[in-house]
PDB file of N, CA and C in Angstrom:
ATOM      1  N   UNK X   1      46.328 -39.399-209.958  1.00 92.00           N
ATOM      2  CA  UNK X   1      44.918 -39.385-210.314  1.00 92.00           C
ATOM      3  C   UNK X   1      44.275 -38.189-209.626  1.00 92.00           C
ATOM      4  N   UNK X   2      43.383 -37.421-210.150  1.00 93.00           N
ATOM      5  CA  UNK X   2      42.903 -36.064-210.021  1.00 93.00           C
ATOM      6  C   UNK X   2      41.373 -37.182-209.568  1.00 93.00           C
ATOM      7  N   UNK X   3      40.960 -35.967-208.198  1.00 94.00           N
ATOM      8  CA  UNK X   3      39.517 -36.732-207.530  1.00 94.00           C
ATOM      9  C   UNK X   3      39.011 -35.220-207.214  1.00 94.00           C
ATOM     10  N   UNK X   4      37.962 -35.392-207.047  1.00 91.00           N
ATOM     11  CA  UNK X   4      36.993 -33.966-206.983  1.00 91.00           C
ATOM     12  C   UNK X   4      36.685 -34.428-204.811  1.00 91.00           C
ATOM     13  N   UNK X   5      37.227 -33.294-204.253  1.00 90.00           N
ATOM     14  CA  UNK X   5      36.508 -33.225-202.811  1.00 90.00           C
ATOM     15  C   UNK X   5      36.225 -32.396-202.821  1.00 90.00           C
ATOM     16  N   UNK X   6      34.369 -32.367-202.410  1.00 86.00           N
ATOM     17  CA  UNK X   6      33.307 -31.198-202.801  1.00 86.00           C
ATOM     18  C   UNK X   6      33.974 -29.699-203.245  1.00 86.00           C
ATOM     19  N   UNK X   7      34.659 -28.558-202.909  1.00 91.00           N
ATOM     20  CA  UNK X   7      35.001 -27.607-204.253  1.00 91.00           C
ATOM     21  C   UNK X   7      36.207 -27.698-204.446  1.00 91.00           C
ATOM     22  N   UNK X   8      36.767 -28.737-204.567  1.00 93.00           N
ATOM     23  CA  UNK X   8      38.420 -28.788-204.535  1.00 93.00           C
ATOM     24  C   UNK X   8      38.877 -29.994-205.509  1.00 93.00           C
ATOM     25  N   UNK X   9      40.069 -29.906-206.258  1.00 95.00           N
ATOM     26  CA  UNK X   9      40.409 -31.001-207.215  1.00 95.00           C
ATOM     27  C   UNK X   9      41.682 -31.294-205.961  1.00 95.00           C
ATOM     28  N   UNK X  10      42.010 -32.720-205.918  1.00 95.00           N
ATOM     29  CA  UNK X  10      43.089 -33.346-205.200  1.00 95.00           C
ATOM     30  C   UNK X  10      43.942 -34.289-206.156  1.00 95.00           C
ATOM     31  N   UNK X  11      44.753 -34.627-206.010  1.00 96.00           N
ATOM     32  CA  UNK X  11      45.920 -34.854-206.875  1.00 96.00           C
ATOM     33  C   UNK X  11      46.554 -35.692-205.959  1.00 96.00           C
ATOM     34  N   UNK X  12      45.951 -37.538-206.178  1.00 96.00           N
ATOM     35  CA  UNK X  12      46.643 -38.361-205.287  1.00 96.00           C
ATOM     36  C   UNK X  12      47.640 -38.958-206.013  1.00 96.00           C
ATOM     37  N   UNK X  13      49.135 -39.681-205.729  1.00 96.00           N
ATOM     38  CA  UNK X  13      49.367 -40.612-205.783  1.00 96.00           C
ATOM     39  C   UNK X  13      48.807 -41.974-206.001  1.00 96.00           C
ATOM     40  N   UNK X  14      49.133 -42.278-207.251  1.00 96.00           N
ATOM     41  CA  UNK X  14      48.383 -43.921-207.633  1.00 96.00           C
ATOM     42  C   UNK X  14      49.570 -44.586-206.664  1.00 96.00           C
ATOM     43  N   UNK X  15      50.418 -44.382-206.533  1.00 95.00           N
ATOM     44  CA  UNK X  15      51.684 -45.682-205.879  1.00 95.00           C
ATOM     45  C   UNK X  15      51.455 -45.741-204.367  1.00 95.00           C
ATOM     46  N   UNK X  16      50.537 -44.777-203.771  1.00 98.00           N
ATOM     47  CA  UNK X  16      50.138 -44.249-202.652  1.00 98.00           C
ATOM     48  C   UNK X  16      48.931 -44.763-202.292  1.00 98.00           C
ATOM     49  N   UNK X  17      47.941 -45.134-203.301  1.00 98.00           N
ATOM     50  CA  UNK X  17      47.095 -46.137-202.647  1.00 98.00           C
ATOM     51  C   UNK X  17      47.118 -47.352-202.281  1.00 98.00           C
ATOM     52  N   UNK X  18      46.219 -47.525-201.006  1.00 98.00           N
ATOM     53  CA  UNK X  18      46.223 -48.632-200.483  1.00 98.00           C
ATOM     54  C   UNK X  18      45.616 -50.136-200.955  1.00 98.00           C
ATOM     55  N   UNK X  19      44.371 -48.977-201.124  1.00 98.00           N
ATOM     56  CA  UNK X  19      42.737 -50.145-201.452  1.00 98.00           C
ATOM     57  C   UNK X  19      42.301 -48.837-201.858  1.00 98.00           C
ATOM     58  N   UNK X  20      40.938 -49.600-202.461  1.00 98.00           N
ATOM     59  CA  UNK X  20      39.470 -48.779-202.736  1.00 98.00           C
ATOM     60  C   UNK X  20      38.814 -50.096-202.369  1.00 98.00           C
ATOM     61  N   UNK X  21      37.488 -49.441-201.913  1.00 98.00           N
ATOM     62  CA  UNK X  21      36.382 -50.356-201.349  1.00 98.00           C
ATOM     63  C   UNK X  21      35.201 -49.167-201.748  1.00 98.00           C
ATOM     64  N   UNK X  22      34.035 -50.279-202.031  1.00 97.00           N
ATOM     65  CA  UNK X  22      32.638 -49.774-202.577  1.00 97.00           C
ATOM     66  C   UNK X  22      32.109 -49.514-201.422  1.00 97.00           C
ATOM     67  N   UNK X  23      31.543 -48.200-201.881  1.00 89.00           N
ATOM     68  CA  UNK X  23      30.354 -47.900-200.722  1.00 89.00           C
ATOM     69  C   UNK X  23      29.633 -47.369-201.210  1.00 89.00           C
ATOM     70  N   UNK X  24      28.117 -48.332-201.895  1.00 87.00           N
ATOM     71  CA  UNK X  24      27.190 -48.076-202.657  1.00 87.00           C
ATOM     72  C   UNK X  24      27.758 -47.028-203.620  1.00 87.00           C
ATOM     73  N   UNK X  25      27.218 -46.295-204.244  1.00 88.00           N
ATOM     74  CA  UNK X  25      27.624 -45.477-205.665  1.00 88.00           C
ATOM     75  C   UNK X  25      28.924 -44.887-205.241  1.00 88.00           C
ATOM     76  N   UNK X  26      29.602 -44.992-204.239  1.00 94.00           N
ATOM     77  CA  UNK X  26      30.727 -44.043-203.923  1.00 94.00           C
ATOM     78  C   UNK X  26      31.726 -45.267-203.928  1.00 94.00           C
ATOM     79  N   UNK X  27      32.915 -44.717-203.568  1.00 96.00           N
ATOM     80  CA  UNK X  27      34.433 -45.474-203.533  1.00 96.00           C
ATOM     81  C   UNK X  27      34.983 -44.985-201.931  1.00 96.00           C
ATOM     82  N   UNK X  28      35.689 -45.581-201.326  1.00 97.00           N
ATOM     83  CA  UNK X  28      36.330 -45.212-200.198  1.00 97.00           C
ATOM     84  C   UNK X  28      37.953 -45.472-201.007  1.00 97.00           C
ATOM     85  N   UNK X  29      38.842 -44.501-200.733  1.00 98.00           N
ATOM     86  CA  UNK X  29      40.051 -44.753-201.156  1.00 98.00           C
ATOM     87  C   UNK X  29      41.241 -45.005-199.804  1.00 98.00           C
ATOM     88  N   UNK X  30      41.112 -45.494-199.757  1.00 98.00           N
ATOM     89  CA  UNK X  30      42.570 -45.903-198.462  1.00 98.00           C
ATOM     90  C   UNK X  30      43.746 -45.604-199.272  1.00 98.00           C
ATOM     91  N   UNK X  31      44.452 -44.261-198.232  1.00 98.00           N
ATOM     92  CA  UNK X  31      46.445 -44.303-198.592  1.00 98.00           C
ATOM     93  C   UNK X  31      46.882 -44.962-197.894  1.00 98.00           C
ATOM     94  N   UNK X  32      48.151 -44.514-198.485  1.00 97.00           N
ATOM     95  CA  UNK X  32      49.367 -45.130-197.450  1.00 97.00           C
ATOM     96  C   UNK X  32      49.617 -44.210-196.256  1.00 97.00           C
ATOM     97  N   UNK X  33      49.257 -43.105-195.726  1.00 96.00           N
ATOM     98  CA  UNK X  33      49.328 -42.304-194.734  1.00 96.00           C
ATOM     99  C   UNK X  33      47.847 -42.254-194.113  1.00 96.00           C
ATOM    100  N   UNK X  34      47.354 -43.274-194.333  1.00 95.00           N
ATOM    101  CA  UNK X  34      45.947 -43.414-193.621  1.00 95.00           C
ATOM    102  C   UNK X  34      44.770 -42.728-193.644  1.00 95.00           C
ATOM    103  N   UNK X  35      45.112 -41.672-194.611  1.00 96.00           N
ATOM    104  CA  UNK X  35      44.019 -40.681-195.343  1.00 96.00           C
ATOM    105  C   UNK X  35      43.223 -41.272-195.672  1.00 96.00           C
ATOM    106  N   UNK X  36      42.180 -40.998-196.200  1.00 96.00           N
ATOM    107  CA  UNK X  36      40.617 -41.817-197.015  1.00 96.00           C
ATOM    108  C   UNK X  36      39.596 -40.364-197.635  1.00 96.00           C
ATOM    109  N   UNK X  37      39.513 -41.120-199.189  1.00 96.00           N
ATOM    110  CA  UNK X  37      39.300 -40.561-199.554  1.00 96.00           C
ATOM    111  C   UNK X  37      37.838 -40.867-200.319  1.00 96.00           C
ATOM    112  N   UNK X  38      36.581 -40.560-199.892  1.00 96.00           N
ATOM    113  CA  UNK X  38      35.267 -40.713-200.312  1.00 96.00           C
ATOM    114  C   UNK X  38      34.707 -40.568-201.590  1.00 96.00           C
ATOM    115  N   UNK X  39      34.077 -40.999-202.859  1.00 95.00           N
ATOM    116  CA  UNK X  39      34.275 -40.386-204.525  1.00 95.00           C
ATOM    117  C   UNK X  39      33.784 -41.129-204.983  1.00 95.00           C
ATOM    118  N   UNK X  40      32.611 -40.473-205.727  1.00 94.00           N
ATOM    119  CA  UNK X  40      31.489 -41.035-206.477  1.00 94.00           C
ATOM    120  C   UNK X  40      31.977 -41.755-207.862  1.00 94.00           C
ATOM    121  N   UNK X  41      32.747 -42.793-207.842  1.00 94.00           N
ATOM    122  CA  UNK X  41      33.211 -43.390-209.091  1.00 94.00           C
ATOM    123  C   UNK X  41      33.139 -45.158-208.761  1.00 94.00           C
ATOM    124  N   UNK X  42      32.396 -46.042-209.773  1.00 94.00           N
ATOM    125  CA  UNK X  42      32.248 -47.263-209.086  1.00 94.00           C
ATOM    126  C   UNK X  42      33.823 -47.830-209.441  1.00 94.00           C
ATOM    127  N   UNK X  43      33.989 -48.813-209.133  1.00 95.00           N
ATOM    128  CA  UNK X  43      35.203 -49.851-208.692  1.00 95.00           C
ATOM    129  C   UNK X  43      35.454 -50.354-210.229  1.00 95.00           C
ATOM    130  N   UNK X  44      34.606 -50.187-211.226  1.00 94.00           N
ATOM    131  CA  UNK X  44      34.786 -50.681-212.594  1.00 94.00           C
ATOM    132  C   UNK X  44      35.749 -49.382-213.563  1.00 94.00           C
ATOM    133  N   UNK X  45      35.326 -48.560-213.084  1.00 94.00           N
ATOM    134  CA  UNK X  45      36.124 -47.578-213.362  1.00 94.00           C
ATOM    135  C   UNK X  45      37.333 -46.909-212.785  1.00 94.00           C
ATOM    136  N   UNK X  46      37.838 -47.461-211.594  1.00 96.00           N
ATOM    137  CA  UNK X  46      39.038 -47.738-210.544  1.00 96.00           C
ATOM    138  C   UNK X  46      39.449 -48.299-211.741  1.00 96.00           C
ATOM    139  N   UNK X  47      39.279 -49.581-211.652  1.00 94.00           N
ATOM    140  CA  UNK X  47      40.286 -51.024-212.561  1.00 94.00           C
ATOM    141  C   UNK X  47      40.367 -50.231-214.230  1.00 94.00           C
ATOM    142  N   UNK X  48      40.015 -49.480-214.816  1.00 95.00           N
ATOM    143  CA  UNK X  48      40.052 -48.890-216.020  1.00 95.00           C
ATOM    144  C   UNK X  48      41.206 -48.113-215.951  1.00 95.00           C
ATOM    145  N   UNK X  49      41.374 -47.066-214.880  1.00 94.00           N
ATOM    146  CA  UNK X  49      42.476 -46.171-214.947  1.00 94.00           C
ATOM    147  C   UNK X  49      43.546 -47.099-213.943  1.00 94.00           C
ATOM    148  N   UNK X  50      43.658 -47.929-213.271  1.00 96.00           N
ATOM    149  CA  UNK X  50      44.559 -48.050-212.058  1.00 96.00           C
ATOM    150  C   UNK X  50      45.502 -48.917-212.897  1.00 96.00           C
ATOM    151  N   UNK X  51      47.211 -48.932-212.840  1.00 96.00           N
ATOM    152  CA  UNK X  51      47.619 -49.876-213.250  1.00 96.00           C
ATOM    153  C   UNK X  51      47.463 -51.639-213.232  1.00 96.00           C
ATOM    154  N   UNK X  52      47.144 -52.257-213.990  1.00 92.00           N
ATOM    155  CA  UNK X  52      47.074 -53.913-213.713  1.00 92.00           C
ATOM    156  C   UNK X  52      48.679 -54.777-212.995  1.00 92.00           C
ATOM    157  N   UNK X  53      49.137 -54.077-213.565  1.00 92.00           N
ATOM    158  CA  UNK X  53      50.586 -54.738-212.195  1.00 92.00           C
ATOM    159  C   UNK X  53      50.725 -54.558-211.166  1.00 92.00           C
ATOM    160  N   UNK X  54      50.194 -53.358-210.365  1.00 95.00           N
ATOM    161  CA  UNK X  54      50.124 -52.903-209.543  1.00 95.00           C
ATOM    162  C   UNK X  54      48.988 -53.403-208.457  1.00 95.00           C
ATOM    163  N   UNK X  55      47.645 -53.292-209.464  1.00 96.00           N
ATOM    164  CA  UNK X  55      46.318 -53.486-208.688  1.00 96.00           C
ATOM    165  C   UNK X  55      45.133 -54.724-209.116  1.00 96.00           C
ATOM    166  N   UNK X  56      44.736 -54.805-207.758  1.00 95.00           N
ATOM    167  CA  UNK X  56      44.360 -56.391-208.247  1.00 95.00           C
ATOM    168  C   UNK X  56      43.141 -56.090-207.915  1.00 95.00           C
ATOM    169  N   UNK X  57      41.656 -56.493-208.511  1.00 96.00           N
ATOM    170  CA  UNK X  57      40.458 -56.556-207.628  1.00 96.00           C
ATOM    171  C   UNK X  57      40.474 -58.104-206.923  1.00 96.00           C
ATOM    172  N   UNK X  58      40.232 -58.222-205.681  1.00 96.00           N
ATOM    173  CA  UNK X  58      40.104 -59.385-204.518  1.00 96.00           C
ATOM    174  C   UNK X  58      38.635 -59.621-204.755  1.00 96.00           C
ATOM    175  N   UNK X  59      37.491 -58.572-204.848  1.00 97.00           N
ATOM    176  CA  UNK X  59      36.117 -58.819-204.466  1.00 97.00           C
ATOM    177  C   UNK X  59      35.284 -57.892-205.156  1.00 97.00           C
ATOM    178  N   UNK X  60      33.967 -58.381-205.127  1.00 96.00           N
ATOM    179  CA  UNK X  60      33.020 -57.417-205.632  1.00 96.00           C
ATOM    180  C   UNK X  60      33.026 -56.044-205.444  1.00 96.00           C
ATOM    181  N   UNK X  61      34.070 -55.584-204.137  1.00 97.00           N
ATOM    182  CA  UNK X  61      33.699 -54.121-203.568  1.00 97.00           C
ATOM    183  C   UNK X  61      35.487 -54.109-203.085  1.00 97.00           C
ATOM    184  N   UNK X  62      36.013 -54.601-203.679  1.00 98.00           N
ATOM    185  CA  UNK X  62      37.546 -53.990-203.529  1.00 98.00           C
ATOM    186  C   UNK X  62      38.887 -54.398-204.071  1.00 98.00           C
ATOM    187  N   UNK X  63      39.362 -53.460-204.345  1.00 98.00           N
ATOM    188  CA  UNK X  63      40.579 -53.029-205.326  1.00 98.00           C
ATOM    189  C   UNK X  63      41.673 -53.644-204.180  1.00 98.00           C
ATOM    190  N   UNK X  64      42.980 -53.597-203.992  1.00 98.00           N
ATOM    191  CA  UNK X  64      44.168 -53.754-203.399  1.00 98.00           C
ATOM    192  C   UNK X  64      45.327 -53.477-204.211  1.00 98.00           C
ATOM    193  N   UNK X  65      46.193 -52.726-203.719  1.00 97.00           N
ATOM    194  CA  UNK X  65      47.322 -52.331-204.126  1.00 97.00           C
ATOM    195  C   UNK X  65      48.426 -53.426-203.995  1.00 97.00           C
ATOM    196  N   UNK X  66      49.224 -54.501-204.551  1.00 95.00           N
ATOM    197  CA  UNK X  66      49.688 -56.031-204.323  1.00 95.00           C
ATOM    198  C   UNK X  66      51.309 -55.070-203.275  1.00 95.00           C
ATOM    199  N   UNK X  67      51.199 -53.971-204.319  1.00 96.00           N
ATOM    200  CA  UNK X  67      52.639 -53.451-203.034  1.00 96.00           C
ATOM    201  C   UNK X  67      52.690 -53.466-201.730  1.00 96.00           C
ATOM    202  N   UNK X  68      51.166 -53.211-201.072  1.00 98.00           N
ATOM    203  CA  UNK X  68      50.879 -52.908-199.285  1.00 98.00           C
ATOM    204  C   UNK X  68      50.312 -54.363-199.095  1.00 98.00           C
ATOM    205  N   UNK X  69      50.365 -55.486-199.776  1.00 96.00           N
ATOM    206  CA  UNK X  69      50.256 -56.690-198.939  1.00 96.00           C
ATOM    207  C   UNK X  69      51.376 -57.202-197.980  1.00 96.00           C
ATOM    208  N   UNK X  70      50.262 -57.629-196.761  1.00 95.00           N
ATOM    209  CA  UNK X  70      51.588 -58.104-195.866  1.00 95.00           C
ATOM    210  C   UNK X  70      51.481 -59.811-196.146  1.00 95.00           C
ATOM    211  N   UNK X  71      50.144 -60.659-196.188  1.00 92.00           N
ATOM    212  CA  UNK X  71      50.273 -61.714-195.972  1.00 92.00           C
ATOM    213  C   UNK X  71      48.692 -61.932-196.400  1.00 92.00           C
ATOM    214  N   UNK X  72      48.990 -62.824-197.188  1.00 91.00           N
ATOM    215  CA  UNK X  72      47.443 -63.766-197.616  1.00 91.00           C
ATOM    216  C   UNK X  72      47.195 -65.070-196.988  1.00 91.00           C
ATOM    217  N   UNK X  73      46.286 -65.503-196.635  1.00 90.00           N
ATOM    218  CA  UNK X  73      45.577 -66.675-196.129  1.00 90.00           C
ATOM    219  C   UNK X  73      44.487 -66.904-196.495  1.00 90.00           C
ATOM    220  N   UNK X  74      44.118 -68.307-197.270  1.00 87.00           N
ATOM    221  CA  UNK X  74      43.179 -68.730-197.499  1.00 87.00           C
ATOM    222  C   UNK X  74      42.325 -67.542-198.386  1.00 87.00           C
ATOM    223  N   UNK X  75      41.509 -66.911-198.091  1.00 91.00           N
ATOM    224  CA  UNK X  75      40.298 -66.348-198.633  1.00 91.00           C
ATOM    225  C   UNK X  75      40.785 -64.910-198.187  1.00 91.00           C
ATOM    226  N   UNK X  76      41.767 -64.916-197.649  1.00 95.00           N
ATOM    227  CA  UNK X  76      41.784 -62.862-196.817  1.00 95.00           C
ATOM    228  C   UNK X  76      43.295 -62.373-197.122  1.00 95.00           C
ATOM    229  N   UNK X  77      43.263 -61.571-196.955  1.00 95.00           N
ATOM    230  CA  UNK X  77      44.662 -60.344-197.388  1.00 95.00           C
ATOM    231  C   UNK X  77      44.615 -59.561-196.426  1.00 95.00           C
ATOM    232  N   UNK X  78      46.495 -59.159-195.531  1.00 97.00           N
ATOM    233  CA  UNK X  78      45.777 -58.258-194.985  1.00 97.00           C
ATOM    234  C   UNK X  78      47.216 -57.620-195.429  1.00 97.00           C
ATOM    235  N   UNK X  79      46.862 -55.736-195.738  1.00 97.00           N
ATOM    236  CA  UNK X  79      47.512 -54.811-195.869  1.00 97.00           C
ATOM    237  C   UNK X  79      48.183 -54.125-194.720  1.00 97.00           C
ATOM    238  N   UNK X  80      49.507 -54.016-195.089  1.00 96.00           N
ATOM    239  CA  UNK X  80      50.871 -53.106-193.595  1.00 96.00           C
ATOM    240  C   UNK X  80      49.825 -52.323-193.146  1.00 96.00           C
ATOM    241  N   UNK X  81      49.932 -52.031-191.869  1.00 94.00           N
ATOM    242  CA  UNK X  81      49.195 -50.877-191.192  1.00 94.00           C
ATOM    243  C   UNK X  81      48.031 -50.803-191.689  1.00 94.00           C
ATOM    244  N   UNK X  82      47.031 -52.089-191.549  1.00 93.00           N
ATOM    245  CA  UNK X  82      45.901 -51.691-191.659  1.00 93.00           C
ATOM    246  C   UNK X  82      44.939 -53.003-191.166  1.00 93.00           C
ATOM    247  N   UNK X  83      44.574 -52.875-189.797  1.00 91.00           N
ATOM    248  CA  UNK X  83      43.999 -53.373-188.909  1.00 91.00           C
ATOM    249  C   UNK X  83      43.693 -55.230-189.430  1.00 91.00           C
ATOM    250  N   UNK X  84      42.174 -54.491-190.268  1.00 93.00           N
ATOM    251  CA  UNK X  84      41.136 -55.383-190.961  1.00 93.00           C
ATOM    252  C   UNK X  84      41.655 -56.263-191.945  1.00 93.00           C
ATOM    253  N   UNK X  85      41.548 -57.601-192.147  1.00 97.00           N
ATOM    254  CA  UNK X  85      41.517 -58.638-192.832  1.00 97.00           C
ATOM    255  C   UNK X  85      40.701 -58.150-194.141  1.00 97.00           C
ATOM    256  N   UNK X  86      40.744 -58.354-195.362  1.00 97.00           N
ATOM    257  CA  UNK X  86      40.110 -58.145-196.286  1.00 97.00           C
ATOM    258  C   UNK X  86      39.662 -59.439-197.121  1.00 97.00           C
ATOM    259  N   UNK X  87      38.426 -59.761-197.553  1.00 96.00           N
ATOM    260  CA  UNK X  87      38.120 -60.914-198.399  1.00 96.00           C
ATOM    261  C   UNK X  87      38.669 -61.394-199.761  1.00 96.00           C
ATOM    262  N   UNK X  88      38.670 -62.330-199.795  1.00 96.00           N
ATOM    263  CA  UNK X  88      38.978 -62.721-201.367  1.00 96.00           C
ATOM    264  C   UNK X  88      38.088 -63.476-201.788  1.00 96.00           C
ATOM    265  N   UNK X  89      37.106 -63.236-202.476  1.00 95.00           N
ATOM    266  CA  UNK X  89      36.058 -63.991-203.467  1.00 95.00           C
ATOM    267  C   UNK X  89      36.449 -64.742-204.050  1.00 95.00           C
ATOM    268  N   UNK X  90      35.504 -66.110-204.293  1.00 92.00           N
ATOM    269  CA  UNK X  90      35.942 -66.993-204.777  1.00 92.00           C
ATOM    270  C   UNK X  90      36.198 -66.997-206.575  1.00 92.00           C
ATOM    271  N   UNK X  91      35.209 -65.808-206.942  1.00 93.00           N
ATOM    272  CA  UNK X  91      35.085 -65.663-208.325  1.00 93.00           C
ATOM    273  C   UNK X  91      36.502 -64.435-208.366  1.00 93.00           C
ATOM    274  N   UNK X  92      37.519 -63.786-207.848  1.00 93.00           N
ATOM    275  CA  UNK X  92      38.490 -63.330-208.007  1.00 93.00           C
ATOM    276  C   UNK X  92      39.833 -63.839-207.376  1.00 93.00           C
ATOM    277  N   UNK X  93      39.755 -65.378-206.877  1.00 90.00           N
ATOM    278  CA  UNK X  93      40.550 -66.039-205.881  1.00 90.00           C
ATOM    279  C   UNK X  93      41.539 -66.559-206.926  1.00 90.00           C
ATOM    280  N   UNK X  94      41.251 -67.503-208.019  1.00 87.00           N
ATOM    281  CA  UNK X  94      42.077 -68.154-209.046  1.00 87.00           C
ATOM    282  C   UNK X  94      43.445 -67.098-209.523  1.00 87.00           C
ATOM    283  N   UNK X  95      42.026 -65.408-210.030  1.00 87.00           N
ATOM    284  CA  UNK X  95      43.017 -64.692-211.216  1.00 87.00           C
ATOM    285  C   UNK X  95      44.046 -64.037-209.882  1.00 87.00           C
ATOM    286  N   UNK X  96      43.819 -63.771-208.828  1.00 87.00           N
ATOM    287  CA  UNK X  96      45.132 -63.076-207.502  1.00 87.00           C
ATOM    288  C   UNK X  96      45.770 -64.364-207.328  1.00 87.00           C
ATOM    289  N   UNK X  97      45.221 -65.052-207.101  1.00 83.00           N
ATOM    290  CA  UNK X  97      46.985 -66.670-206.943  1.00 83.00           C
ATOM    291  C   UNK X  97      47.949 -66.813-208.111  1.00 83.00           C
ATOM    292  N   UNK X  98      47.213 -66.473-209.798  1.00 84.00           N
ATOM    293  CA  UNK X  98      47.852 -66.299-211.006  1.00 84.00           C
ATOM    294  C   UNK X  98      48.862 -65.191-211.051  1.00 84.00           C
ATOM    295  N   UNK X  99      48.534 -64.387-210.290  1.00 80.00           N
ATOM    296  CA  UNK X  99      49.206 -63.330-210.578  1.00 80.00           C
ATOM    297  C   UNK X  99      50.500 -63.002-209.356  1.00 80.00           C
ATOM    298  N   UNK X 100      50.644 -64.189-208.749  1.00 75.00           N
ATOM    299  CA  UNK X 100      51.825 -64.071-207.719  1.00 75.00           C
ATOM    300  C   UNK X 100      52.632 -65.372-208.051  1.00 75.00           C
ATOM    301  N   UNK X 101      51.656 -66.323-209.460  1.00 71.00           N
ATOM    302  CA  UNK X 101      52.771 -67.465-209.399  1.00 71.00           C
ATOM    303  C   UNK X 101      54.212 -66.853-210.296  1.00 71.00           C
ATOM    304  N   UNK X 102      53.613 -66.310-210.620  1.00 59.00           N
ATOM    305  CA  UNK X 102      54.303 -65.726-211.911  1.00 59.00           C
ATOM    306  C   UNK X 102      55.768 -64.604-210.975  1.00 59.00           C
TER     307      UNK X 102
END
Protein backbone atom coordinates (compact mmCIF):
# COMPACT_ATOMS: atom_id res chain seq x y z
CA UNK A 1 0.00 0.00 0.00
CA UNK A 2 1.42 3.41 -1.24
CA UNK A 3 0.88 6.31 1.82
CA UNK A 4 1.86 9.92 1.21
CA UNK A 5 4.59 11.23 4.21
CA UNK A 6 4.44 14.99 3.72
CA UNK A 7 6.74 15.11 0.17
CA UNK A 8 7.38 11.55 -0.09
CA UNK A 9 5.26 8.41 -1.37
CA UNK A 10 6.15 5.20 1.01
CA UNK A 11 5.49 1.81 -0.05
CA UNK A 12 4.45 -0.34 3.06
CA UNK A 13 3.94 -3.85 3.38
CA UNK A 14 0.21 -4.87 4.00
CA UNK A 15 1.62 -8.36 5.71
CA UNK A 16 3.76 -5.91 7.78
CA UNK A 17 1.10 -4.22 9.49
CA UNK A 18 0.33 -4.42 12.82
CA UNK A 19 -2.86 -2.28 13.63
CA UNK A 20 -4.23 1.04 12.50
CA UNK A 21 -5.89 3.10 15.15
CA UNK A 22 -7.97 6.45 14.61
CA UNK A 23 -6.70 9.58 15.49
CA UNK A 24 -9.43 11.97 14.71
CA UNK A 25 -9.30 12.49 10.75
CA UNK A 26 -5.88 10.74 10.67
CA UNK A 27 -4.87 6.90 11.03
CA UNK A 28 -1.84 5.82 13.14
CA UNK A 29 -0.38 2.72 11.35
CA UNK A 30 1.63 0.33 13.63
CA UNK A 31 4.41 -2.23 11.81
CA UNK A 32 5.90 -5.01 12.59
CA UNK A 33 9.35 -3.24 13.15
CA UNK A 34 7.70 -0.73 15.36
CA UNK A 35 7.59 2.05 12.84
CA UNK A 36 4.27 4.21 12.86
CA UNK A 37 2.98 5.64 10.40
CA UNK A 38 0.56 8.94 10.71
CA UNK A 39 -2.18 9.41 7.38
CA UNK A 40 -5.06 11.24 6.77
CA UNK A 41 -7.35 8.26 5.68
CA UNK A 42 -10.35 7.19 8.08
CA UNK A 43 -10.45 3.42 9.26
CA UNK A 44 -13.50 2.87 6.71
CA UNK A 45 -11.29 3.15 4.06
CA UNK A 46 -8.37 0.92 5.79
CA UNK A 47 -11.15 -2.03 5.79
CA UNK A 48 -11.90 -1.22 1.88
CA UNK A 49 -8.35 -1.83 0.68
CA UNK A 50 -6.91 -4.18 3.62
CA UNK A 51 -7.39 -7.87 3.08
CA UNK A 52 -10.58 -9.44 5.12
CA UNK A 53 -8.59 -12.68 6.07
CA UNK A 54 -6.03 -11.04 7.23
CA UNK A 55 -7.67 -7.94 9.03
CA UNK A 56 -10.24 -7.63 11.44
CA UNK A 57 -11.79 -4.27 12.83
CA UNK A 58 -11.98 -4.96 16.99
CA UNK A 59 -13.43 -1.24 17.54
CA UNK A 60 -14.63 1.97 16.45
CA UNK A 61 -10.93 3.27 16.08
CA UNK A 62 -9.03 0.03 15.24
CA UNK A 63 -8.05 -2.34 12.63
CA UNK A 64 -5.72 -5.54 13.84
CA UNK A 65 -3.75 -7.65 11.79
CA UNK A 66 -5.20 -11.53 13.25
CA UNK A 67 -1.37 -12.64 12.20
CA UNK A 68 0.39 -10.38 15.24
CA UNK A 69 -2.19 -11.66 17.80
CA UNK A 70 -0.68 -13.11 20.77
CA UNK A 71 -3.73 -13.76 23.01
CA UNK A 72 -7.37 -12.55 23.46
CA UNK A 73 -9.27 -12.18 26.68
CA UNK A 74 -12.55 -11.31 27.26
CA UNK A 75 -12.99 -7.80 25.60
CA UNK A 76 -8.93 -7.13 24.75
CA UNK A 77 -6.27 -8.44 22.27
CA UNK A 78 -2.96 -8.07 22.76
CA UNK A 79 -0.41 -7.98 19.74
CA UNK A 80 3.62 -9.74 19.88
CA UNK A 81 5.74 -6.89 20.87
CA UNK A 82 3.39 -4.51 21.65
CA UNK A 83 3.03 -3.35 25.18
CA UNK A 84 -0.84 -2.14 25.29
CA UNK A 85 -3.91 -4.31 25.57
CA UNK A 86 -6.29 -3.30 22.84
CA UNK A 87 -10.29 -3.22 23.14
CA UNK A 88 -12.83 -5.23 21.63
CA UNK A 89 -16.27 -3.61 21.29
CA UNK A 90 -19.08 -5.15 21.98
CA UNK A 91 -20.70 -4.21 18.57
CA UNK A 92 -17.39 -5.96 16.79
CA UNK A 93 -16.96 -8.79 19.60
CA UNK A 94 -19.52 -11.55 17.97
CA UNK A 95 -18.09 -10.94 14.08
CA UNK A 96 -13.84 -11.49 15.68
CA UNK A 97 -15.02 -14.78 17.78
CA UNK A 98 -16.77 -15.86 14.16
CA UNK A 99 -13.94 -15.51 12.53
CA UNK A 100 -11.51 -17.77 14.68
CA UNK A 101 -14.30 -20.47 15.08
CA UNK A 102 -13.93 -21.25 11.78
Amino acid sequence: ILINQGNKNILLNIISIKAIMASNQYSNILMENGKTFLVRQSLNDWEKKLPKKNFQRIHRSTIVNIKFLEKIEKSKVYLKNYSEPLDISRRFLTEFKEKFKS
